[in-house]
Amino acid sequence: MAAPEGAPALVLAVPGTPSAATRMLADEVVSIARSELPGLDARVGFVDGEVTDFPVSAEFPSLASVLAHAARERTARFEQAVAAGVEARQPEGPVAVVVPLLAGPDAALLRQIRQGISDSRVAAELTDVLGPHPLLAEALHVRLSEAGLARADRARLFTVATAADGIILASVGGEEAVQAAGITGMLLAARLAVPVIAAALDVEGSIAATAEQLRGSGSQQLALAPYLVGPEVDPSVLEAAAKDAGCASAEALGAYPAMGKLALAKYTAALGITPQPVASGG
């Protein structure tokens, strides 16, 4: 299945301070989405990006700039078709579907994204964040196993000497994010057969209190699993959290293939398109 002709653009709204690493991550996510739906017009807009004129030439264009660019391009295509004598209908519906590059809800970041859409003066639809979803539990499992903190298989056919017997699922976005992360945490706990408790990186004492709770219930070797794509927080925040918990940490989710698949799933759901189902890879 290919993207319908004239379909709105998928615009990935990337939070955090723009950087070359963040740009690379975002480009990988949209590349995965394009590979899942040929013909997809997928773009990257930064919540804290540069305001740039048409055409968008900046390396880190703002969300508003990217949306405005998409709107101008759609209008230009229509005008070119009319000028060429091709029968064309005036474009209707949203110019773009904006997908937040967020694993869980973060009210402050979502407000910034809505403001970016408003600033663009473009008709765009905003989807929900990527999680909770079983694919995110899979991604967390993979990141933990890559760090030597979990067994790589569900059958537990071999042991990992450093495997954790308690997982702190670190989210950002306050209590709302903790509750949402807890749903994916239950799926991760089922995969690993160890307790998983969500905590908030941006709530003082949350990580340390969760570590104490896990140790109090019998867990001896903890691990921190960032329930984050990556750009949402400075890496030093995760380092400090692992230190507070007295444990090792896995990497953030990053450009794990599930990110692109979930972004596309949010896009197609918003448009009522039914591509191939999003399936688990492990």
Short mmCIF file of C-alpha atoms in Angstrom, two decimals:
data_model
loop_
_atom_site.label_atom_id
_atom_site.label_comp_id
_atom_site.label_asym_id
_atom_site.label_seq_id
_atom_site.Cartn_x
_atom_site.Cartn_y
_atom_site.Cartn_z
CA MET A 1 0.00 0.00 0.00
CA ALA A 2 1.21 3.50 -0.83
CA ALA A 3 0.25 6.87 0.61
CA PRO A 4 -2.85 8.33 -1.09
CA GLU A 5 -2.10 11.03 -3.64
CA GLY A 6 -2.34 14.47 -2.08
CA ALA A 7 -2.33 13.07 1.47
CA PRO A 8 -1.27 15.46 4.25
CA ALA A 9 2.37 15.48 5.31
CA LEU A 10 3.45 13.62 8.41
CA VAL A 11 5.38 16.15 10.48
CA LEU A 12 7.39 14.73 13.35
CA ALA A 13 7.47 17.27 16.20
CA VAL A 14 10.83 16.87 17.90
CA PRO A 15 11.22 18.27 21.45
CA GLY A 16 14.35 19.37 23.25
CA THR A 17 17.43 21.31 22.22
CA PRO A 18 18.18 20.70 18.52
CA SER A 19 21.50 18.99 17.78
CA ALA A 20 23.12 16.96 15.05
CA ALA A 21 22.41 13.77 17.00
CA THR A 22 18.75 14.71 17.44
CA ARG A 23 18.44 15.53 13.74
CA MET A 24 19.94 12.15 12.84
CA LEU A 25 17.56 10.36 15.22
CA ALA A 26 14.51 12.17 13.79
CA ASP A 27 15.60 11.48 10.21
CA GLU A 28 15.93 7.77 11.03
CA VAL A 29 12.41 7.73 12.50
CA VAL A 30 10.84 9.35 9.41
CA SER A 31 12.91 7.08 7.15
CA ILE A 32 11.39 4.05 8.88
CA ALA A 33 7.91 5.55 8.46
CA ARG A 34 8.54 6.15 4.73
CA SER A 35 9.73 2.58 4.26
CA GLU A 36 6.47 1.33 5.80
CA LEU A 37 4.28 3.54 3.57
CA PRO A 38 5.84 4.34 0.17
CA GLY A 39 5.08 7.80 -1.12
CA LEU A 40 4.67 9.22 2.38
CA ASP A 41 5.56 12.91 2.69
CA ALA A 42 7.35 12.89 6.06
CA ARG A 43 9.13 15.92 7.52
CA VAL A 44 10.85 16.96 10.74
CA GLY A 45 10.02 20.10 12.73
CA PHE A 46 11.74 21.09 15.97
CA VAL A 47 9.70 22.43 18.87
CA ASP A 48 12.62 24.74 19.74
CA GLY A 49 13.85 25.08 16.18
CA GLU A 50 14.81 28.02 13.98
CA VAL A 51 12.16 30.22 12.40
CA THR A 52 13.05 30.16 8.73
CA ASP A 53 11.55 31.59 5.55
CA PHE A 54 10.21 29.58 2.64
CA PRO A 55 11.77 27.33 1.50
CA VAL A 56 12.90 25.67 4.71
CA SER A 57 16.67 25.62 4.49
CA ALA A 58 17.72 25.57 8.14
CA GLU A 59 19.10 22.36 9.61
CA PHE A 60 16.76 22.65 12.59
CA PRO A 61 13.59 24.32 11.25
CA SER A 62 10.84 25.15 13.71
CA LEU A 63 7.61 23.18 13.65
CA ALA A 64 5.74 26.30 12.56
CA SER A 65 8.16 26.87 9.64
CA VAL A 66 7.83 23.29 8.41
CA LEU A 67 4.03 23.44 8.54
CA ALA A 68 3.96 26.77 6.70
CA HIS A 69 6.32 25.30 4.07
CA ALA A 70 4.03 22.28 3.59
CA ALA A 71 1.02 24.57 3.14
CA ARG A 72 2.80 26.71 0.54
CA GLU A 73 3.92 23.63 -1.38
CA ARG A 74 0.38 22.24 -1.48
CA THR A 75 -0.99 25.54 -2.78
CA ALA A 76 1.79 25.75 -5.37
CA ARG A 77 1.04 22.23 -6.66
CA PHE A 78 -2.63 23.13 -7.10
CA GLU A 79 -1.80 26.38 -8.91
CA GLN A 80 0.67 24.61 -11.21
CA ALA A 81 -1.94 22.00 -12.09
CA VAL A 82 -4.51 24.68 -12.92
CA ALA A 83 -1.97 26.61 -15.01
CA ALA A 84 -1.15 23.43 -16.94
CA GLY A 85 -4.82 22.89 -17.71
CA VAL A 86 -5.09 19.83 -15.52
CA GLU A 87 -8.42 19.39 -13.80
CA ALA A 88 -7.68 19.79 -10.10
CA ARG A 89 -9.71 20.28 -6.96
CA GLN A 90 -8.89 22.87 -4.35
CA PRO A 91 -7.03 21.02 -1.53
CA GLU A 92 -9.20 20.25 1.49
CA GLY A 93 -8.54 18.87 4.93
CA PRO A 94 -5.42 19.27 7.06
CA VAL A 95 -2.13 20.27 5.47
CA ALA A 96 -0.30 17.99 7.89
CA VAL A 97 -0.66 15.50 10.69
CA VAL A 98 1.71 16.38 13.52
CA VAL A 99 3.05 13.42 15.51
CA PRO A 100 4.89 14.24 18.77
CA LEU A 101 8.17 12.34 19.15
CA LEU A 102 7.25 11.47 22.73
CA ALA A 103 6.85 8.05 24.33
CA GLY A 104 4.46 9.41 26.94
CA PRO A 105 2.44 12.56 27.70
CA ASP A 106 4.25 15.71 28.74
CA ALA A 107 1.82 18.59 29.20
CA ALA A 108 4.47 21.31 28.89
CA LEU A 109 5.95 19.92 25.67
CA LEU A 110 2.52 19.29 24.17
CA ARG A 111 1.58 22.92 24.88
CA GLN A 112 4.68 24.00 22.96
CA ILE A 113 3.72 21.78 20.05
CA ARG A 114 0.18 23.18 19.98
CA GLN A 115 1.65 26.69 20.06
CA GLY A 116 3.87 25.82 17.09
CA ILE A 117 0.83 24.64 15.13
CA SER A 118 -1.01 27.82 16.07
CA ASP A 119 1.94 30.01 15.07
CA SER A 120 2.04 28.38 11.62
CA ARG A 121 -1.56 29.47 10.87
CA VAL A 122 -1.92 26.16 9.07
CA ALA A 123 -4.67 23.55 9.38
CA ALA A 124 -2.87 20.64 11.03
CA GLU A 125 -4.05 17.75 13.17
CA LEU A 126 -2.13 16.77 16.30
CA THR A 127 -2.05 13.08 17.26
CA ASP A 128 -1.51 11.45 20.62
CA VAL A 129 1.98 10.55 21.81
CA LEU A 130 3.48 7.20 20.77
CA GLY A 131 2.72 5.21 23.91
CA PRO A 132 1.63 3.20 25.68
CA HIS A 133 2.12 0.30 23.26
CA PRO A 134 3.53 -3.26 23.32
CA LEU A 135 6.20 -2.18 20.83
CA LEU A 136 7.58 0.23 23.42
CA ALA A 137 7.83 -2.61 25.94
CA GLU A 138 9.76 -4.55 23.30
CA ALA A 139 12.04 -1.56 22.70
CA LEU A 140 12.70 -1.14 26.43
CA HIS A 141 13.52 -4.85 26.70
CA VAL A 142 16.00 -4.57 23.83
CA ARG A 143 17.71 -1.50 25.32
CA LEU A 144 18.02 -3.24 28.70
CA SER A 145 19.47 -6.38 27.09
CA GLU A 146 21.92 -4.28 25.05
CA ALA A 147 23.19 -2.82 28.33
CA GLY A 148 23.52 -6.29 29.85
CA LEU A 149 20.72 -5.55 32.31
CA ALA A 150 18.15 -8.08 31.05
CA ARG A 151 18.01 -11.40 29.28
CA ALA A 152 17.63 -11.00 25.55
CA ASP A 153 14.99 -13.72 25.23
CA ARG A 154 11.68 -14.26 26.93
CA ALA A 155 12.23 -17.98 27.45
CA ARG A 156 15.03 -17.24 29.94
CA LEU A 157 17.14 -20.00 28.39
CA PHE A 158 20.39 -18.47 29.59
CA THR A 159 21.43 -16.22 32.42
CA VAL A 160 22.94 -12.75 32.42
CA ALA A 161 25.06 -12.17 35.51
CA THR A 162 24.16 -8.47 35.60
CA ALA A 163 20.45 -8.90 34.84
CA ALA A 164 18.29 -6.66 37.02
CA ASP A 165 15.62 -8.04 39.31
CA GLY A 166 13.81 -4.69 39.52
CA ILE A 167 13.30 -2.00 36.88
CA ILE A 168 12.73 1.74 37.38
CA LEU A 169 10.88 3.04 34.32
CA ALA A 170 12.00 6.67 34.09
CA SER A 171 9.54 9.03 32.40
CA VAL A 172 9.24 12.80 32.06
CA GLY A 173 6.02 14.78 32.31
CA GLY A 174 5.05 14.45 35.96
CA GLU A 175 2.43 12.16 37.45
CA GLU A 176 0.39 11.91 34.24
CA ALA A 177 3.44 10.52 32.47
CA VAL A 178 4.13 8.09 35.35
CA GLN A 179 0.61 6.66 35.08
CA ALA A 180 0.88 6.27 31.30
CA ALA A 181 4.35 4.70 31.58
CA GLY A 182 2.96 2.25 34.12
CA ILE A 183 0.85 0.62 31.40
CA THR A 184 3.90 -0.09 29.26
CA GLY A 185 5.71 -1.05 32.47
CA MET A 186 3.21 -3.87 33.07
CA LEU A 187 3.94 -5.20 29.58
CA LEU A 188 7.68 -5.00 30.25
CA ALA A 189 7.26 -6.77 33.61
CA ALA A 190 5.44 -9.60 31.82
CA ARG A 191 8.34 -9.91 29.36
CA LEU A 192 11.06 -9.93 32.03
CA ALA A 193 9.20 -11.55 34.93
CA VAL A 194 10.59 -8.90 37.30
CA PRO A 195 8.86 -5.94 39.00
CA VAL A 196 8.77 -2.70 37.00
CA ILE A 197 7.73 0.60 38.61
CA ALA A 198 7.44 3.93 36.77
CA ALA A 199 8.93 7.13 38.22
CA ALA A 200 9.24 10.74 37.09
CA LEU A 201 12.58 12.30 36.24
CA ASP A 202 11.06 15.75 36.70
CA VAL A 203 9.52 15.13 40.14
CA GLU A 204 12.07 15.58 42.93
CA GLY A 205 12.72 12.39 44.87
CA SER A 206 10.59 10.19 42.59
CA ILE A 207 13.46 8.07 41.27
CA ALA A 208 15.09 7.55 44.68
CA ALA A 209 11.75 6.71 46.31
CA THR A 210 10.97 4.13 43.62
CA ALA A 211 14.40 2.55 44.06
CA GLU A 212 13.75 2.30 47.80
CA GLN A 213 10.32 0.77 47.14
CA LEU A 214 11.79 -1.91 44.86
CA ARG A 215 14.58 -2.75 47.31
CA GLY A 216 12.06 -2.87 50.13
CA SER A 217 10.09 -5.49 48.23
CA GLY A 218 13.14 -7.70 47.73
CA SER A 219 14.84 -6.52 44.53
CA GLN A 220 18.62 -6.45 44.97
CA GLN A 221 19.93 -5.42 41.56
CA LEU A 222 18.06 -2.51 39.97
CA ALA A 223 18.24 -0.98 36.52
CA LEU A 224 16.97 2.31 35.13
CA ALA A 225 15.03 2.03 31.85
CA PRO A 226 14.44 5.46 30.24
CA TYR A 227 10.88 5.66 28.91
CA LEU A 228 12.09 8.39 26.58
CA VAL A 229 12.94 8.72 22.91
CA GLY A 230 15.96 10.82 23.91
CA PRO A 231 15.67 14.50 22.95
CA GLU A 232 13.20 15.26 25.74
CA VAL A 233 15.86 15.58 28.44
CA ASP A 234 19.55 16.36 28.71
CA PRO A 235 21.66 13.17 29.12
CA SER A 236 22.95 14.52 32.44
CA VAL A 237 19.42 14.15 33.86
CA LEU A 238 19.52 10.40 33.24
CA GLU A 239 23.02 10.14 34.69
CA ALA A 240 21.88 11.92 37.86
CA ALA A 241 18.80 9.70 38.09
CA ALA A 242 20.87 6.51 37.86
CA LYS A 243 23.15 7.88 40.57
CA ASP A 244 20.14 8.68 42.79
CA ALA A 245 18.87 5.14 42.32
CA GLY A 246 22.32 3.60 42.79
CA CYS A 247 22.04 1.51 39.66
CA ALA A 248 23.05 1.21 36.01
CA SER A 249 20.95 2.65 33.19
CA ALA A 250 19.98 1.48 29.73
CA GLU A 251 20.03 3.84 26.76
CA ALA A 252 16.95 5.85 25.76
CA LEU A 253 14.67 4.32 23.11
CA GLY A 254 16.23 6.38 20.31
CA ALA A 255 15.57 5.41 16.71
CA TYR A 256 14.45 1.88 17.51
CA PRO A 257 12.32 0.73 14.51
CA ALA A 258 9.18 0.83 16.66
CA MET A 259 9.40 4.63 16.78
CA GLY A 260 8.88 4.99 13.04
CA LYS A 261 6.17 2.35 12.97
CA LEU A 262 4.26 3.96 15.84
CA ALA A 263 4.59 7.45 14.31
CA LEU A 264 3.13 6.10 11.08
CA ALA A 265 0.35 4.31 12.98
CA LYS A 266 -0.66 7.62 14.60
CA TYR A 267 -0.65 9.30 11.18
CA THR A 268 -2.72 6.64 9.41
CA ALA A 269 -5.21 6.46 12.29
CA ALA A 270 -5.72 10.23 12.07
CA LEU A 271 -6.48 9.95 8.34
CA GLY A 272 -8.50 6.75 8.50
CA ILE A 273 -5.97 4.90 6.34
CA THR A 274 -5.50 1.19 7.01
CA PRO A 275 -1.94 0.09 6.19
CA GLN A 276 -0.36 -3.18 7.28
CA PRO A 277 -0.85 -3.74 11.04
CA VAL A 278 1.94 -2.65 13.40
CA ALA A 279 3.38 -5.95 14.56
CA SER A 280 5.84 -6.81 17.30
CA GLY A 281 9.28 -7.92 16.21
CA GLY A 282 10.16 -9.82 19.37
#
